[in-house]
CSV table of C-alpha atoms in Angstrom, one decimal:
chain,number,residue,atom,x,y,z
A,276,UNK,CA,0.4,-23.8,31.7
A,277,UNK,CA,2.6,-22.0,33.9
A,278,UNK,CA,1.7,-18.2,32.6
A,279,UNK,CA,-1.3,-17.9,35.3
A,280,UNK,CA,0.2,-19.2,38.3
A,281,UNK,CA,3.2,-16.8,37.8
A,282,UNK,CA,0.5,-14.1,37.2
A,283,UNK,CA,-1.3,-14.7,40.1
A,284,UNK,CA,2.3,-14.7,42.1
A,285,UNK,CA,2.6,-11.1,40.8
A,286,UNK,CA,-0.7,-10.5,41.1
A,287,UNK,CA,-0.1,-11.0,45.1
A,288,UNK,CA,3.0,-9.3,45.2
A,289,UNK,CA,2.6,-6.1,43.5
A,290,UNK,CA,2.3,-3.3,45.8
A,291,UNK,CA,-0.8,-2.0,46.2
A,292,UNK,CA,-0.9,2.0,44.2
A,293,UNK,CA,-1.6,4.8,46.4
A,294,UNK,CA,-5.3,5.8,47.3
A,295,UNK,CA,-7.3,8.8,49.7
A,296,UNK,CA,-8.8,6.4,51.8
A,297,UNK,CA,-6.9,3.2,53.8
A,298,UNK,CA,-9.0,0.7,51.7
A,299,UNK,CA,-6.9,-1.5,49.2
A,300,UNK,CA,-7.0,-1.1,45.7
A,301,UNK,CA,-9.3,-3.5,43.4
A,302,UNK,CA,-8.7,-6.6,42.2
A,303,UNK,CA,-8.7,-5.8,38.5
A,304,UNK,CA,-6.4,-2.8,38.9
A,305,UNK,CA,-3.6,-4.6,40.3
A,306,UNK,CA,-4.4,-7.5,38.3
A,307,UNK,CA,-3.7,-4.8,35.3
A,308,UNK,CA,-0.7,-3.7,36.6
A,309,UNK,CA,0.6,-7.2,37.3
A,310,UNK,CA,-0.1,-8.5,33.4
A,311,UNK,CA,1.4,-5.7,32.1
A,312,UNK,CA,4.8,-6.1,34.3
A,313,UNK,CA,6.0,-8.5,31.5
A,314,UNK,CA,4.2,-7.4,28.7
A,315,UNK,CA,5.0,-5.3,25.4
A,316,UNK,CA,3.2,-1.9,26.0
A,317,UNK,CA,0.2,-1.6,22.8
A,318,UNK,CA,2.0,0.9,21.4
A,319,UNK,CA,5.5,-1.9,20.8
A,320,UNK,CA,3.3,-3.8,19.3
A,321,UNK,CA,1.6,-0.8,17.2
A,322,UNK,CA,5.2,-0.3,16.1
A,323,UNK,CA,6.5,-3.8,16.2
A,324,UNK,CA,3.0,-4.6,13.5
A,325,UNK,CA,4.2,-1.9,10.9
A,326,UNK,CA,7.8,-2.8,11.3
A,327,UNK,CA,7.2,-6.7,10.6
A,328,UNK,CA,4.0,-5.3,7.3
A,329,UNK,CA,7.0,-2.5,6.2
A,330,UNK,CA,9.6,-6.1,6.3
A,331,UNK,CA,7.2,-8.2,4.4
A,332,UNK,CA,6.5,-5.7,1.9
A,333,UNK,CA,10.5,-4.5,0.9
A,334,UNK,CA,10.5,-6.1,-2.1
A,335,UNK,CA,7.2,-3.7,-3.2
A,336,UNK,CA,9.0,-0.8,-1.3
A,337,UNK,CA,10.2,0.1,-4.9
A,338,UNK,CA,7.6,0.7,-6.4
A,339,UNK,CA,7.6,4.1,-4.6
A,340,UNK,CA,10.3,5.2,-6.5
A,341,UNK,CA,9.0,4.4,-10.2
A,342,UNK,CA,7.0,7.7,-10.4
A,343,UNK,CA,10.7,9.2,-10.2
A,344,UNK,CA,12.5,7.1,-12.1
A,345,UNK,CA,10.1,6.8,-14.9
A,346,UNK,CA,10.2,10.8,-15.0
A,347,UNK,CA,13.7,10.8,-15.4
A,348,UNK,CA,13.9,8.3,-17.8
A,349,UNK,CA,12.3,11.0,-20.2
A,350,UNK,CA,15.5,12.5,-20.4
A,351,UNK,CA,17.5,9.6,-22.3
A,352,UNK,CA,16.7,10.1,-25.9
A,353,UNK,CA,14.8,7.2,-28.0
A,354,UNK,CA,18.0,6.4,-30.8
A,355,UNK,CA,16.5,5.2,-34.2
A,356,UNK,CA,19.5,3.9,-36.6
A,357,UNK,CA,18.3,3.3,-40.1
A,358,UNK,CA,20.8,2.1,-43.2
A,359,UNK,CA,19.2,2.0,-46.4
A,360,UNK,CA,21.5,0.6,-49.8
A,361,UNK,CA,20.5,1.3,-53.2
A,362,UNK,CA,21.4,0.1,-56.4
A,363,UNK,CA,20.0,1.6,-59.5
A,364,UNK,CA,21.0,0.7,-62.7
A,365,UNK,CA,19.2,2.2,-66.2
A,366,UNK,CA,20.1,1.3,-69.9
A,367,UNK,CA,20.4,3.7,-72.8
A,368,UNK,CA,19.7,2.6,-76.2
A,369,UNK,CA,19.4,4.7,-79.5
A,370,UNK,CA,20.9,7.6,-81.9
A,371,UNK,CA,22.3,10.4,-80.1
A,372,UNK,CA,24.5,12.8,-82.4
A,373,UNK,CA,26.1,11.8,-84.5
A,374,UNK,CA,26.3,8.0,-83.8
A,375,UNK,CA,24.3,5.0,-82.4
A,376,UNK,CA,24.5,4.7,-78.2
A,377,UNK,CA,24.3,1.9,-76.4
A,378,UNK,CA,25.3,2.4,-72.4
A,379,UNK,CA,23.9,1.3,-68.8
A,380,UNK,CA,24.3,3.6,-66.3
A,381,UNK,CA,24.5,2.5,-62.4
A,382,UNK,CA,24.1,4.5,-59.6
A,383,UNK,CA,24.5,3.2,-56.2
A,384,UNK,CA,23.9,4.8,-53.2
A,385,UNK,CA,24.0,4.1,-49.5
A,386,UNK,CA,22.6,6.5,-46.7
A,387,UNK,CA,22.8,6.2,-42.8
A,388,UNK,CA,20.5,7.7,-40.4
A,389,UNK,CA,21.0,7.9,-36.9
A,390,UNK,CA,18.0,9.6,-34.8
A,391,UNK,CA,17.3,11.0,-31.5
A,392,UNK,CA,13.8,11.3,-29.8
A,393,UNK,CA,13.0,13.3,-26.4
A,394,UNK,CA,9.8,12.9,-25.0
A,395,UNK,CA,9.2,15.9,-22.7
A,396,UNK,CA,5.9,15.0,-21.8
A,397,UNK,CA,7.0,12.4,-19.3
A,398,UNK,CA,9.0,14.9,-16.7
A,399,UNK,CA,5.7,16.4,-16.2
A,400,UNK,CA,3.1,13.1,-15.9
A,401,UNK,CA,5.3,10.2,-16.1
A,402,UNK,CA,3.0,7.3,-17.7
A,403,UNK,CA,3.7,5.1,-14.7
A,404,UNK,CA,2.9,7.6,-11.8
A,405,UNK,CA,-0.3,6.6,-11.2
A,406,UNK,CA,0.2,2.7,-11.0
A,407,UNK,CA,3.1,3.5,-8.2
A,408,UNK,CA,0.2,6.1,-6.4
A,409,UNK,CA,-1.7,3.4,-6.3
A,410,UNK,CA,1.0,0.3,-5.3
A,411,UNK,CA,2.2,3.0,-2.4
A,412,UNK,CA,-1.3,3.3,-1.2
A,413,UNK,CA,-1.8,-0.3,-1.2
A,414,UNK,CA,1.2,-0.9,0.7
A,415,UNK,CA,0.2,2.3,3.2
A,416,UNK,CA,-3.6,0.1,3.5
A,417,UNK,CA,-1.9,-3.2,4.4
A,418,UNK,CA,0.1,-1.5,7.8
A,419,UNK,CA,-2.4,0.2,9.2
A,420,UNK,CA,-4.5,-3.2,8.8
A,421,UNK,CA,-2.0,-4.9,10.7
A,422,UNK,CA,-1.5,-2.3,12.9
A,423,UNK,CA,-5.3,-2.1,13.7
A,424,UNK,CA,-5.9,-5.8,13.8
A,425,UNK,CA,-2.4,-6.2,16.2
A,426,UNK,CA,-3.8,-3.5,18.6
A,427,UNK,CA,-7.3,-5.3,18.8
A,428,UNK,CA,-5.5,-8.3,19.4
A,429,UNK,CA,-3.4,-7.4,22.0
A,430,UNK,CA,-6.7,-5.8,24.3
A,431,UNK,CA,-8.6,-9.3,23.2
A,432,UNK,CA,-5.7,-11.0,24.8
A,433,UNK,CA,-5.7,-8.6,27.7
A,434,UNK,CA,-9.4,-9.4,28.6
A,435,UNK,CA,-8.9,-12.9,27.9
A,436,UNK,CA,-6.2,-12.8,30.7
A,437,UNK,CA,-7.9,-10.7,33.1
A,438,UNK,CA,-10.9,-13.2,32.9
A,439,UNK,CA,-8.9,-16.1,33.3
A,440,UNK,CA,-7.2,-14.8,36.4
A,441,UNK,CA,-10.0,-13.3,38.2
A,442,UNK,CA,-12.8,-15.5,36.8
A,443,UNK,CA,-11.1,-18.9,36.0
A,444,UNK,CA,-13.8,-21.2,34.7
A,445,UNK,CA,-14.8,-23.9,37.3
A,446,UNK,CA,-14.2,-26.8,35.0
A,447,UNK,CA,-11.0,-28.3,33.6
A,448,UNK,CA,-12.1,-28.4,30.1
A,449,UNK,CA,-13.5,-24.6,30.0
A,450,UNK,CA,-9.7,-23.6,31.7
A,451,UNK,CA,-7.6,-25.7,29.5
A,452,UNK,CA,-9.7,-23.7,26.4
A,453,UNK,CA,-9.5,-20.7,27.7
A,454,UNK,CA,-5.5,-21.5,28.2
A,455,UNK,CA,-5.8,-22.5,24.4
A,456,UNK,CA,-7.5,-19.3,23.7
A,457,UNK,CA,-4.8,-17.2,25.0
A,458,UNK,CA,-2.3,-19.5,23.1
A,459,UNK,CA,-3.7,-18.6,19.9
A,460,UNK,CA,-4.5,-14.8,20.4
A,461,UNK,CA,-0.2,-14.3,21.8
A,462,UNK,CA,0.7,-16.8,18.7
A,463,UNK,CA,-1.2,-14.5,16.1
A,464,UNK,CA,-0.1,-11.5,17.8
A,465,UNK,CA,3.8,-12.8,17.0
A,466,UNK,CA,2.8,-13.7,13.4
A,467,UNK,CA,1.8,-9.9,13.4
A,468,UNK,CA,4.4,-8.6,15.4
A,469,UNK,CA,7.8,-10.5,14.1
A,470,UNK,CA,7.8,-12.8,17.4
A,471,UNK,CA,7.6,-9.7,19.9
A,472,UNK,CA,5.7,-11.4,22.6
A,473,UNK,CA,7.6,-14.7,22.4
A,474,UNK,CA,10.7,-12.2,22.7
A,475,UNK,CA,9.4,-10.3,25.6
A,476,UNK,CA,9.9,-7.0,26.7
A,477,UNK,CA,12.1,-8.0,29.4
C-alpha cells in the first residue's frame, strides 16, 4: 500500500506552521496538515453524502409535490353520465260512451343526465397531504443519516490514519489490517459519498 509512504513523504516535507518559540511544531499537527493536503475537507463530504441520499431518492422526490397536486385536483369536477330508456305500454278494455273500447297505449321515454361534482373540501386538507408530510420527512431522516454516519466516518478514518502513521503496529499482520481497515472505512465513505474520495479533491 502505497498511501502511507506517500504520507509519510508529505509528512517530511510540509513546512513546519509558525510558532512563539524556535521549537518545531508536533508530530501530530503536521501529520494533520499533511493527511489533509489530499483529502476532501468533512464538510465535501457533508455535502457530497446529501447529494449522493438526495440522487438515490429522486424517484421519491415527488412525493413532495402530491399535497399540491392532490389539492388542485379538487378543482376538476367528478362527471356522472346516466341514460335511462323506458318503455311503458298499458291496455284499455271496456265500454266508454257510447261504444265498446279496446286500445293499448305506449309511452316511451328516454332521459339523459349528465352531472358535475366539486369537492371543495380538498383545496383546504387535501386527503393525501399527510401521507406526502410524512414520505418528505422520511426522505429529510434518510440525509441527515447519511450525512451523520459520512462525517463520523470520515474522523474514524482520520484517526485511523494518524495512528497508522505515527504508531504503525510492529507486526506485519496488525499493519496489513490496519491497511485493510482504512480500505474499508474510504470504500464506505465512497458508497456514501458518490465515489468522492476515489475521485479526490485534487
Amino acid at each position: 500500500m502505497l498511501a502511507i509512504p506517500i504520507l509519510a513523504a508529505a509528512l517530511a516535507a510540509a513546512p513546519a506552521p509558525a510558532r512563539d518559540d524556535a521549537g518545531d511544531a508536533p508530530d501530530a499537527l503536521r501529520a494533520i496538515a499533511a493527511l489533509s493536503a489530499g483529502d476532501p475537507t468533512v464538510a465535501e463530504v457533508a455535502a457530497a453524502a446529501d447529494a449522493t441520499a438526495r440522487e438515490a431518492e429522486r424517484g421519491a422526490a415527488g412525493a413532495e409535490r402530491w399535497a399540491t397536486r392532490a389539492r388542485l385536483s379538487a378543482l376538476l369536477p367528478r362527471l356522472t353520465a346516466e341514460l335511462r330508456v323506458d318503455e311503458q305500454s298499458y291496455r284499455v278494455v271496456g265500454l266508454q260512451g257510447s261504444g265498446e273500447v279496446d286500445y293499448q297505449r305506449r309511452s316511451p321515454g328516454t332521459t339523459v343526465a349528465l352531472r358535475a361534482t366539486w369537492d371543495l373540501g380538498e383545496l383546504v386538507a387535501a386527503r393525501g397531504e399527510l401521507a406526502a408530510a410524512a414520505v418528505a420527512a422520511a426522505s429529510a431522516r434518510r440525509r441527515d443519516a447519511a450525512v451523520r454516519r459520512a462525517t463520523a466516518l470520515f474522523f474514524e478514518r482520520r484517526r485511523a490514519q494518524l495512528a497508522l502513521l505515527l504508531d504503525p503496529p510492529a507486526s506485519p499482520l496488525a499493519r496489513a489490517e490496519a491497511e485493510l481497515a482504512l480500505d474499508r472505512l474510504k470504500a464506505e465513505l465512497d458508497v456514501l459519498t458518490g465515489g468522492l474520495l476515489s475521485r479526490g479533491r485534487r
